[in-house]
Short mmCIF file of C-alpha atoms and ligand atoms in Angstrom, two decimals:
data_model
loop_
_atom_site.label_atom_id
_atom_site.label_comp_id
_atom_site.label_asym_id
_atom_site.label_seq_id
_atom_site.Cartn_x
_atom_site.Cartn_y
_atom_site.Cartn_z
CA UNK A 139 11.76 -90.01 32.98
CA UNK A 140 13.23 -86.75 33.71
CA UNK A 141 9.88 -84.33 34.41
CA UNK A 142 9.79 -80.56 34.45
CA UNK A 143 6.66 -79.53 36.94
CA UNK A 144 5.78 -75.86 37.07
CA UNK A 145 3.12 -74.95 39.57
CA UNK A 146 2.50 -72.10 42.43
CA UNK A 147 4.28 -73.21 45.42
CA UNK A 148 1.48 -71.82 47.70
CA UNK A 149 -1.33 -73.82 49.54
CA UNK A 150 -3.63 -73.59 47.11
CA UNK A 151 -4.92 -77.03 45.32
CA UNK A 152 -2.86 -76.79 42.36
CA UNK A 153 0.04 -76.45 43.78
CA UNK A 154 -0.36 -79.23 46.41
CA UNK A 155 -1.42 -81.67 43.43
CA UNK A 156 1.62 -80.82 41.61
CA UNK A 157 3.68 -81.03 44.14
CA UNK A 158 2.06 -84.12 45.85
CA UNK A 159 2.29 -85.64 42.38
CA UNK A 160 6.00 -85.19 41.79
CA UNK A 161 6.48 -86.53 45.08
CA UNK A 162 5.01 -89.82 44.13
CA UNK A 163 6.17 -90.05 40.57
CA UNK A 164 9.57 -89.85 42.36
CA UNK A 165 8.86 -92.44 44.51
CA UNK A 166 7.88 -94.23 41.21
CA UNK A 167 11.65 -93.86 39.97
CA UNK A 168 11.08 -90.80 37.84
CA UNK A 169 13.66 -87.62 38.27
CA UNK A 170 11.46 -84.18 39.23
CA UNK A 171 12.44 -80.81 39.08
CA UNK A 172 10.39 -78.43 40.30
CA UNK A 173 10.33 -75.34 38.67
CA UNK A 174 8.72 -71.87 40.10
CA UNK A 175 9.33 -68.81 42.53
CA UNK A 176 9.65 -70.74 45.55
CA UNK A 177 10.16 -73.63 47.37
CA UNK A 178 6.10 -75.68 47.08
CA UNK A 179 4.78 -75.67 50.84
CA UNK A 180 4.20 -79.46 51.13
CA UNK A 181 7.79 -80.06 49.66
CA UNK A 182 9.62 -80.80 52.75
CA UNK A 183 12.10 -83.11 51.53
CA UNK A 184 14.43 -82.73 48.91
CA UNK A 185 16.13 -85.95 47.46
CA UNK A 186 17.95 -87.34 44.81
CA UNK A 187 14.98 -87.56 42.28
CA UNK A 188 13.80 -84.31 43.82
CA UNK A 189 15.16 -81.12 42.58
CA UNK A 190 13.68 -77.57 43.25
CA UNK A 191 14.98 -74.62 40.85
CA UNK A 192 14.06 -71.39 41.70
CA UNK A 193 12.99 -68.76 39.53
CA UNK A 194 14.27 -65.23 40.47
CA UNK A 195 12.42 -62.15 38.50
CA UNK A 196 14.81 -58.79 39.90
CA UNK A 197 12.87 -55.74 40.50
CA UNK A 198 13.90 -52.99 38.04
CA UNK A 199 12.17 -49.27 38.22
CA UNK A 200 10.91 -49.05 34.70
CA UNK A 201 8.90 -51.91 35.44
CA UNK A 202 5.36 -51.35 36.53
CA UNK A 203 5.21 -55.57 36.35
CA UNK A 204 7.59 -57.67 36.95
CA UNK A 205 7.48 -59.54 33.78
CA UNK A 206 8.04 -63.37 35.62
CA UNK A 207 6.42 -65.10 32.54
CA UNK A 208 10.08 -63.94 30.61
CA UNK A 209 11.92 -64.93 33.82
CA UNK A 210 9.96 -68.21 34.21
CA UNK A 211 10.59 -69.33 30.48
CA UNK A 212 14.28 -68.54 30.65
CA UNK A 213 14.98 -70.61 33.53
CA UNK A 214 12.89 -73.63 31.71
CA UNK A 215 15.28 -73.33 29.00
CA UNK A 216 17.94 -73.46 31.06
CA UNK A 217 17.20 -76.14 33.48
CA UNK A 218 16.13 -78.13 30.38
CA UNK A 219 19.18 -78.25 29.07
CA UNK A 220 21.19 -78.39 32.03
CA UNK A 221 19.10 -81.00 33.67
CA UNK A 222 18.65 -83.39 30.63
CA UNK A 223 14.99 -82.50 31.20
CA UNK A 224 12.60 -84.59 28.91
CA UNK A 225 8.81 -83.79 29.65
CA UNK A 226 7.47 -80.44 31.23
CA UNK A 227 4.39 -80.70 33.19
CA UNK A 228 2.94 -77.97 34.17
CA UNK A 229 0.00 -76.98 36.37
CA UNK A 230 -2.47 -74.20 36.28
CA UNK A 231 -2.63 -72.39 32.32
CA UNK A 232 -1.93 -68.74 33.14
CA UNK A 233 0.88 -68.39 33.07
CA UNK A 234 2.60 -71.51 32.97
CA UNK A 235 1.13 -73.02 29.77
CA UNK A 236 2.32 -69.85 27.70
CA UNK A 237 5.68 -69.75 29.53
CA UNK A 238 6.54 -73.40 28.66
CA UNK A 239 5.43 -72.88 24.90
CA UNK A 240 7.83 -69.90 24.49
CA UNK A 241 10.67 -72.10 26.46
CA UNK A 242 9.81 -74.90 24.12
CA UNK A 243 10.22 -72.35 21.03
CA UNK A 244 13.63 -70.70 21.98
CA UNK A 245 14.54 -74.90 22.98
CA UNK A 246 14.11 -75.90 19.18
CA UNK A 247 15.79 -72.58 17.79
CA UNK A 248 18.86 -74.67 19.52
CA UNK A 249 17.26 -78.42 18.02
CA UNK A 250 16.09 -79.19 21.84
CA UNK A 251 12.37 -80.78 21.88
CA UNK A 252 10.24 -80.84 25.01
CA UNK A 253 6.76 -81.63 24.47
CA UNK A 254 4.27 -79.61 27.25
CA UNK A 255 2.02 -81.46 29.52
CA UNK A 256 -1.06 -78.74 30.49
CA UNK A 257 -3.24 -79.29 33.58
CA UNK A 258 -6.11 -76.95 33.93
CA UNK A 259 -7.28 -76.59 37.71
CA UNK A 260 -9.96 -74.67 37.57
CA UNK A 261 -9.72 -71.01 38.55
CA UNK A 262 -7.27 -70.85 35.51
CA UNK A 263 -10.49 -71.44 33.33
CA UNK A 264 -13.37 -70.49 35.24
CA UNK A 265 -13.08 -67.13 36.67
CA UNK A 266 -9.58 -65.98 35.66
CA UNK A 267 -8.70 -67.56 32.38
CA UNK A 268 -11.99 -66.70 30.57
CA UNK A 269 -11.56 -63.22 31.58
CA UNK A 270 -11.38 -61.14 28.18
CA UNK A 271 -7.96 -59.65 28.97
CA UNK A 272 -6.48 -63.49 29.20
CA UNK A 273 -8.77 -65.30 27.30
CA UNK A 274 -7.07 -65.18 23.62
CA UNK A 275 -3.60 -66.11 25.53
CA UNK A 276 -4.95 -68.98 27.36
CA UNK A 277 -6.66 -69.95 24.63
CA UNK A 278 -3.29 -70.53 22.37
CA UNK A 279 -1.26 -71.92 25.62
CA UNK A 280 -3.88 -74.75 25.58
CA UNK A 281 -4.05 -75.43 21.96
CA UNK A 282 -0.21 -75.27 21.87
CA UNK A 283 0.21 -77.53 24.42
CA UNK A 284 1.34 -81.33 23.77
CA UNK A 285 -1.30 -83.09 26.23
CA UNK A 286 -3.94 -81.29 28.25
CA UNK A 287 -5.84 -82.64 31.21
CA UNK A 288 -8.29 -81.34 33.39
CA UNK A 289 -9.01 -82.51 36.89
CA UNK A 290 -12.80 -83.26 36.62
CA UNK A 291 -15.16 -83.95 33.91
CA UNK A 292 -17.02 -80.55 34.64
CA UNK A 293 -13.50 -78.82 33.82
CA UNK A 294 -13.28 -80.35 30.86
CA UNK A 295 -17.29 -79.38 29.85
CA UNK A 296 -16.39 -75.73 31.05
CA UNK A 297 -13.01 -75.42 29.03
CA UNK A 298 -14.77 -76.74 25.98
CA UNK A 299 -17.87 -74.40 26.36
CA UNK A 300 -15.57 -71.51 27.66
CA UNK A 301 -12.62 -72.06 24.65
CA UNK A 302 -11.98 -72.64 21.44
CA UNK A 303 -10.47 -75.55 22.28
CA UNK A 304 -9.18 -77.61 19.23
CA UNK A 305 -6.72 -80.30 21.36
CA UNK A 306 -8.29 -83.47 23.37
CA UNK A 307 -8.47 -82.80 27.02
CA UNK A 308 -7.87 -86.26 29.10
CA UNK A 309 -9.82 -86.11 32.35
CA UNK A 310 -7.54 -87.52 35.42
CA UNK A 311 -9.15 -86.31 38.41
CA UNK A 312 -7.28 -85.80 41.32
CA UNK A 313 -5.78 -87.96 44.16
CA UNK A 314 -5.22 -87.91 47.69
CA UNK A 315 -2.15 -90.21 49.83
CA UNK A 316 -4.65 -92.61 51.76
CA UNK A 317 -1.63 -93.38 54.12
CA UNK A 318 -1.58 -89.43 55.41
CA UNK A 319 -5.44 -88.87 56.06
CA UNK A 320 -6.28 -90.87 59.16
CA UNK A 321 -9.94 -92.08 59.77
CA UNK A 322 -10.88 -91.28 63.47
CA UNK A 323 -10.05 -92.95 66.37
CA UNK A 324 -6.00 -93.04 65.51
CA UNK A 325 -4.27 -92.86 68.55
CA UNK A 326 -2.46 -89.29 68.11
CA UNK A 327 -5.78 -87.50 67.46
CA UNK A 328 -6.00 -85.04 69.53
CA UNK A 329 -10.04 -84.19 69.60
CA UNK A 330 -10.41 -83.40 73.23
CA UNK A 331 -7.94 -80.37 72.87
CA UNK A 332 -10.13 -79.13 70.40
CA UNK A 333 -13.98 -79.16 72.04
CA UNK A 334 -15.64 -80.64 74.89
CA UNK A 335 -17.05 -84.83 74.49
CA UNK A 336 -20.26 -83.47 73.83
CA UNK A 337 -19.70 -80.82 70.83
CA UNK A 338 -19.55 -81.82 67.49
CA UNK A 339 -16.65 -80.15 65.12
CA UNK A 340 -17.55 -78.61 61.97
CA UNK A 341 -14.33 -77.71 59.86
CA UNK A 342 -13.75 -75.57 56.50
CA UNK A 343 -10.36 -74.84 54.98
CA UNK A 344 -9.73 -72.81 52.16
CA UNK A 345 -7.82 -69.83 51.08
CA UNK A 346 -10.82 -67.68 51.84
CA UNK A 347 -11.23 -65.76 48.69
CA UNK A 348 -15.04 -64.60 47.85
CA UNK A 349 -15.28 -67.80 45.99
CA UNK A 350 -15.19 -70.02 48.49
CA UNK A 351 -18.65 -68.63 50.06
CA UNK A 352 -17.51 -68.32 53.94
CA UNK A 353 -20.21 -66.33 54.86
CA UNK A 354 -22.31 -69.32 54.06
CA UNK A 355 -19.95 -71.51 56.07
CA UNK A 356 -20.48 -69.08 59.62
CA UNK A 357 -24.15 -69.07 58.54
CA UNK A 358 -24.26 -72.94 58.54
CA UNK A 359 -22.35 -73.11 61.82
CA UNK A 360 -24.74 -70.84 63.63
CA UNK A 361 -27.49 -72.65 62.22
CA UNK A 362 -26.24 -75.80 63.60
CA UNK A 363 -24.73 -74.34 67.01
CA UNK A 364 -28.56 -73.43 67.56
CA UNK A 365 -29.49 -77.10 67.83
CA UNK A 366 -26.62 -79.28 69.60
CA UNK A 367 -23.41 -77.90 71.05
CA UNK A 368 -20.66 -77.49 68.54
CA UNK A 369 -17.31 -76.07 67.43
CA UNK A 370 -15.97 -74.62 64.01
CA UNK A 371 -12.43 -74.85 63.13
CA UNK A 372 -11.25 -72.04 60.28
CA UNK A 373 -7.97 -73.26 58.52
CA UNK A 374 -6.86 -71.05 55.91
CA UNK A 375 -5.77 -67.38 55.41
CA UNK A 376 -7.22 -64.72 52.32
CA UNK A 377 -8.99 -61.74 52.08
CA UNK A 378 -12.74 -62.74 53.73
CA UNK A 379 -10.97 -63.47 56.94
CA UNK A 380 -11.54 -59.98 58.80
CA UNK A 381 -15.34 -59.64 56.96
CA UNK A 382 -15.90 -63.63 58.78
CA UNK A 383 -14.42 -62.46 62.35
CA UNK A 384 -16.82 -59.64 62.33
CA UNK A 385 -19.83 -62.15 60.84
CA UNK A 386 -18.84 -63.95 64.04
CA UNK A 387 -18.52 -61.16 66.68
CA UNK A 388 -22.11 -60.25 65.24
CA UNK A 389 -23.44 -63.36 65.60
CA UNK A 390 -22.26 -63.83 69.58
CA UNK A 391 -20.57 -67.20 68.14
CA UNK A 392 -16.93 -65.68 68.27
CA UNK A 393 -15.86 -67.84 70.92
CA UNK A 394 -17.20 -70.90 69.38
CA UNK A 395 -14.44 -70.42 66.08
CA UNK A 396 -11.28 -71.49 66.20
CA UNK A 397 -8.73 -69.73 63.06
CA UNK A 398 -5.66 -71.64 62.65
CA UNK A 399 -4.49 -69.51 59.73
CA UNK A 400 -2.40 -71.64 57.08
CA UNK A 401 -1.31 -75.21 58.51
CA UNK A 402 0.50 -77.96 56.49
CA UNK A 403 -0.55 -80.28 58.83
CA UNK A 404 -4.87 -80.34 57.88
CA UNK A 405 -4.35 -84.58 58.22
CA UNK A 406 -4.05 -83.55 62.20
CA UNK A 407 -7.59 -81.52 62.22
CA UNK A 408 -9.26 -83.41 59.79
CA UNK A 409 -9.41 -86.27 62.08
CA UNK A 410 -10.84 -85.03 64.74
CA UNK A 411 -13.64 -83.06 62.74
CA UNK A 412 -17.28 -84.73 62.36
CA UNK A 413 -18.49 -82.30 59.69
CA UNK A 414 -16.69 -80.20 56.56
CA UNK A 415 -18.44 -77.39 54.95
CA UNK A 416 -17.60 -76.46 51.17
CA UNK A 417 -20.14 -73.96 50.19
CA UNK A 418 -18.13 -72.93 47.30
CA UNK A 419 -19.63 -70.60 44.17
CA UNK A 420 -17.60 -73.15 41.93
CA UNK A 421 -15.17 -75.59 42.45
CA UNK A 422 -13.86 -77.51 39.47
CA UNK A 423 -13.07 -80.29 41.92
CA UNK A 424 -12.73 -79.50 45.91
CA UNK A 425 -10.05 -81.14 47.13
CA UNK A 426 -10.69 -79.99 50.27
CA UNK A 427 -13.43 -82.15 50.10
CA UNK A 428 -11.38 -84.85 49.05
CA UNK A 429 -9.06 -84.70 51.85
CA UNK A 430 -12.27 -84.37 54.56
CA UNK A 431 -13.68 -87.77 53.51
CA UNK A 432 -9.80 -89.47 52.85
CA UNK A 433 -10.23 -88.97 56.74
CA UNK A 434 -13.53 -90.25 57.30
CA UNK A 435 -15.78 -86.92 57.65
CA UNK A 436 -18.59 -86.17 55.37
CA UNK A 437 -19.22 -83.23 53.24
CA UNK A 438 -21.88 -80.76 53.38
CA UNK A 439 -21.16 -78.68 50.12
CA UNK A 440 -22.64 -76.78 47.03
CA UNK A 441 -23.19 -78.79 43.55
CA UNK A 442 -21.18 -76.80 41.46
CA UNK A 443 -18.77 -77.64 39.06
CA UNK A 444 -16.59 -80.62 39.66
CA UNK A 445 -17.96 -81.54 43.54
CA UNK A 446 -20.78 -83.61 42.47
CA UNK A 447 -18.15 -85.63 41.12
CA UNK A 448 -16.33 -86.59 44.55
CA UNK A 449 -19.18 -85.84 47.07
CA UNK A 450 -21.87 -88.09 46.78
CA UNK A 451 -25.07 -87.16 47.61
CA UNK A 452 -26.39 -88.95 50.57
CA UNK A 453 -23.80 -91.34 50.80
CA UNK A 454 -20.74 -89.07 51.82
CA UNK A 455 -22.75 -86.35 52.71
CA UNK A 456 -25.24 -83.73 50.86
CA UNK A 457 -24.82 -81.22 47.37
CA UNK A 458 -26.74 -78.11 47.87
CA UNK A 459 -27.32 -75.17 45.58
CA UNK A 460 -24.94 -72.31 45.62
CA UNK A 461 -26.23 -70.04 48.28
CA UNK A 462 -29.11 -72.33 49.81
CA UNK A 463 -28.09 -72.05 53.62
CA UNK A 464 -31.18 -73.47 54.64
CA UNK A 465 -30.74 -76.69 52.73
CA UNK A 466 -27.09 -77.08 53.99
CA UNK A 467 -27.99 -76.64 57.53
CA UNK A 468 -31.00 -79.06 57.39
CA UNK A 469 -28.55 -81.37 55.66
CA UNK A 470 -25.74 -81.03 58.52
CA UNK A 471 -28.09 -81.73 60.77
CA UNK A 472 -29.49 -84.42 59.48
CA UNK A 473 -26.36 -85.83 59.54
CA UNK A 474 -25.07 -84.80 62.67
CA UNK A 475 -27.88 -85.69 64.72
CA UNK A 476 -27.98 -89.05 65.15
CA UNK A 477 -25.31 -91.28 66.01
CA UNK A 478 -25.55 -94.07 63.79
CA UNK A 479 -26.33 -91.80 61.06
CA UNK A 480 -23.12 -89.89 61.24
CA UNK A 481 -21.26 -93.24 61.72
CA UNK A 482 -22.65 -94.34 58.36
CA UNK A 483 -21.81 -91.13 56.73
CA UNK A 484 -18.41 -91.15 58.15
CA UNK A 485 -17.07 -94.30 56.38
CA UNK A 486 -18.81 -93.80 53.75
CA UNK A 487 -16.31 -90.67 52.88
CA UNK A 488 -13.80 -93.07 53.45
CA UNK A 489 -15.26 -95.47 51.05
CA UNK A 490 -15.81 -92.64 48.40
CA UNK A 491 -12.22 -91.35 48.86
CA UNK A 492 -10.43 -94.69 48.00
CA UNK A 493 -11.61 -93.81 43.87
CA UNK A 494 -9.10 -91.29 44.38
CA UNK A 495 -6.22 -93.38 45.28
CA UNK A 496 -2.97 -91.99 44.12
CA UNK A 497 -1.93 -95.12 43.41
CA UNK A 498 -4.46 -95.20 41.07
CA UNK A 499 -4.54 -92.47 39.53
CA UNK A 500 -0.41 -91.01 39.09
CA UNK A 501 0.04 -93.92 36.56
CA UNK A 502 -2.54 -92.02 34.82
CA UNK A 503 -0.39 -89.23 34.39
CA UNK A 504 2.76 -91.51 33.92
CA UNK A 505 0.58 -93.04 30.75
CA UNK A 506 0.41 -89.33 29.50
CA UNK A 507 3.86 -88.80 29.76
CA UNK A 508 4.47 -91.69 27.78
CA UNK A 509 2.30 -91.46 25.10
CA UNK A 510 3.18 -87.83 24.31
CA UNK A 511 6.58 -88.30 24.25
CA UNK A 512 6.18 -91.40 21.72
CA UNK A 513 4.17 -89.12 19.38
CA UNK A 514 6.21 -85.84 19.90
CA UNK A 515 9.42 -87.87 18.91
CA UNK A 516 7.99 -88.96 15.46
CA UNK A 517 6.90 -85.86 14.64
O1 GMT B 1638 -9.58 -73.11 45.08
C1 GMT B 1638 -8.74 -72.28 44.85
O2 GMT B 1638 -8.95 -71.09 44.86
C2 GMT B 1638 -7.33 -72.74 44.55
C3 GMT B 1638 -7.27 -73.42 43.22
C4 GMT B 1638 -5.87 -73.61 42.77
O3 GMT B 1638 -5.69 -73.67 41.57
O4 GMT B 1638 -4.90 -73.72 43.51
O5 GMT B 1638 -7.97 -74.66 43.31
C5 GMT B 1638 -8.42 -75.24 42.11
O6 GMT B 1638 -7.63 -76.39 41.87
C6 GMT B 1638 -7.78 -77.44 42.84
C7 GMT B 1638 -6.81 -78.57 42.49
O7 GMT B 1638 -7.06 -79.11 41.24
C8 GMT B 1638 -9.24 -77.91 42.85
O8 GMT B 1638 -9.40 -78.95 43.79
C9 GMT B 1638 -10.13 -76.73 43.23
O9 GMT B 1638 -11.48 -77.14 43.15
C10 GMT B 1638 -9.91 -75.58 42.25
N1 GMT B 1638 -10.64 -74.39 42.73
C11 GMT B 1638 -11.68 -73.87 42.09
O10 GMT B 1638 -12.13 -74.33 41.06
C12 GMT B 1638 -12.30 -72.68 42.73
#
């Protein structure tokens, strides 16, 4: 198949599920075109089957907004036709489902059909998408769309319950490249540049937005740094970072923090950590979490929205409620504490992870794919 996938190129989950996902389905034979404003972070490699088309919105005065919605659906038309494209996929509603619907409009004015493959992430529905000013467009872009999936079962509930949703919504959770995430003990894992034998490495990565809770995540750390010698390694850049460096200089535990800032290389850290912290105010899936226990390290985390559904609780680590510090840090240390314990814990993340195969679950999406373009051609 020839697959249109529209996403945000950044580090942010969507956009490395998209993008990880039209890296395998090329692998599977498929052609891929990305389509957005820049080149997706974990693309390295460009191919054959693997095509990147960027979309260029020029500044003009009059406008206060760049209007990259207009500039995002004209390219689609364009690289539809040019490209032979058959399927668009695209990832993350606002604005990509409402782009690709008026692409696919201005496409039949010229007796072109391309059905529209939607996948809600989250944010898109929780806390931006349901936001009055969006809500009627998002709305439309999801009943509009061809196929819609969400990436956990709690998405779905909260689309349903946030919506007026009239279309199905197929749950395909996401997946994670067992190959990349290392458990410990691989040969290139550099722990001892990272803390002393005796220390135990706690590790959080996000994009560091308020949602993410990483004030909890320093309060957890300092709880645990109290009781056994430990490090906490920071990856991810947003706009909490300076409010945590201060939480830290405050707390006398500044030196105990390591930031790496944005790294496309988490496989690397994640294998020498013991402990990841997802405090999160909601998460429709964490795959953050995912990728911890893909490399063997529990999860200390919240229980909202989609984690339950990849962190098991006391088997790959512990669910919390939002904001409950205390319970969290009894939790981490619980786990950390004793050896055998945190052994157990440790491959049972691995265990967990391997539901999340992408070998499992891409011919998921290939199945969608399928079946929508068999019942978009005899409409
Ligand atoms: O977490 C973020 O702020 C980034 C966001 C995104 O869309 O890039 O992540 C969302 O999609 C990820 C991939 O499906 C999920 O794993 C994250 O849980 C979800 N984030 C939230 O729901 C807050």
């Amino acid at each position: 198949m020839k697959i249109g996938i529209v996403c945000y190129p950044t580090f942010g989950g969507s956009g490395v599920v998209a993008t990880e996902l039209g890296i395998e389905l090329s692998k599977r034979g498929h052609e891929i075109h990305f389509i957005t404003y820049n080149q997706p972070v974990r693309l390295d490699l460009l191919s054959n089957n693997v095509h990147y088309h960027e979309v260029n919105v020029p500044e003009y005065p009059l406008f206060h907004y760049q209007p990259y919605e207009l500039a995002l659906s004209s390219k689609l038309v364009d690289m539809v036709k040019l490209h032979k494209i058959e399927i668009l996929h695209v990832h993350y509603a606002i604005p990509h489902a409402y782009a690709a619907y008026m692409a696919k409009k201005m496409l039949q004015e010229e007796g072109v059909n391309v059905p529209i493959v939607t996948t809600l992430h989250g944010t898109d529905i929780t806390l931006v998408g349901s936001h009055p000013f969006y809500k009627p467009a998002v709305t439309f872009s999801i009943n509009k769309s061809d196929a819609v999936t969400a990436v956990s079962q709690s998405l779905k509930e909260d689309t349903l319950r946030l919506f007026d949703i009239k279309n199905e919504i197929n749950v395909v959770p996401n997946f994670i490249d067992l190959e990349k995430y290392k458990v410990h003990g691989m040969p290139d894992c550099q722990r001892g540049m990272m803390a002393k034998e005796n220390e135990k490495i706690i590790t959080h990565i996000s994009n560091l937005r308020p949602v993410k809770r990483v004030h909890d995540v320093i309060s957890v750390f300092n709880n645990i740094q109290k009781e056994m010698p430990a490090r906490l390694m920071f990856i991810g850049e947003g706009p909490e970072k300076e409010s945590i460096e201060q939480q830290c200089r405050e707390l006398a535990i500044a030196d105990k923090v390591v930031f790496f800032g944005k790294s496309n290389e988490i496989d690397k850290i994640l294998c020498f950590s013991d402990l990841f912290l997802l405090p999160s105010q909601t998460e429709s899936f964490g795959l953050a979490a995912l990728e911890a226990m893909a490399s063997g390290v529990p999860v200390i985390s919240s229980n909202s929205g989609g984690i339950p559904e990849v962190n098991i609780h006391g088997k790959s680590g512990y669910l919390s409620d939002v904001g409950d510090v205390a319970d969290m840090t009894k939790n981490a240390i619980h786990v950390l504490k004793d050896e055998k314990r945190l052994k157990t814990f440790k491959e049972n993340a691995r265990i967990e992870s391997l539901k999340f195969d992408l070998h499992t679950i891409v011919p998921k999406y290939e199945a969608i794919y399928q079946d929508t373009l068999a019942k978009f051609l005899v409409q």
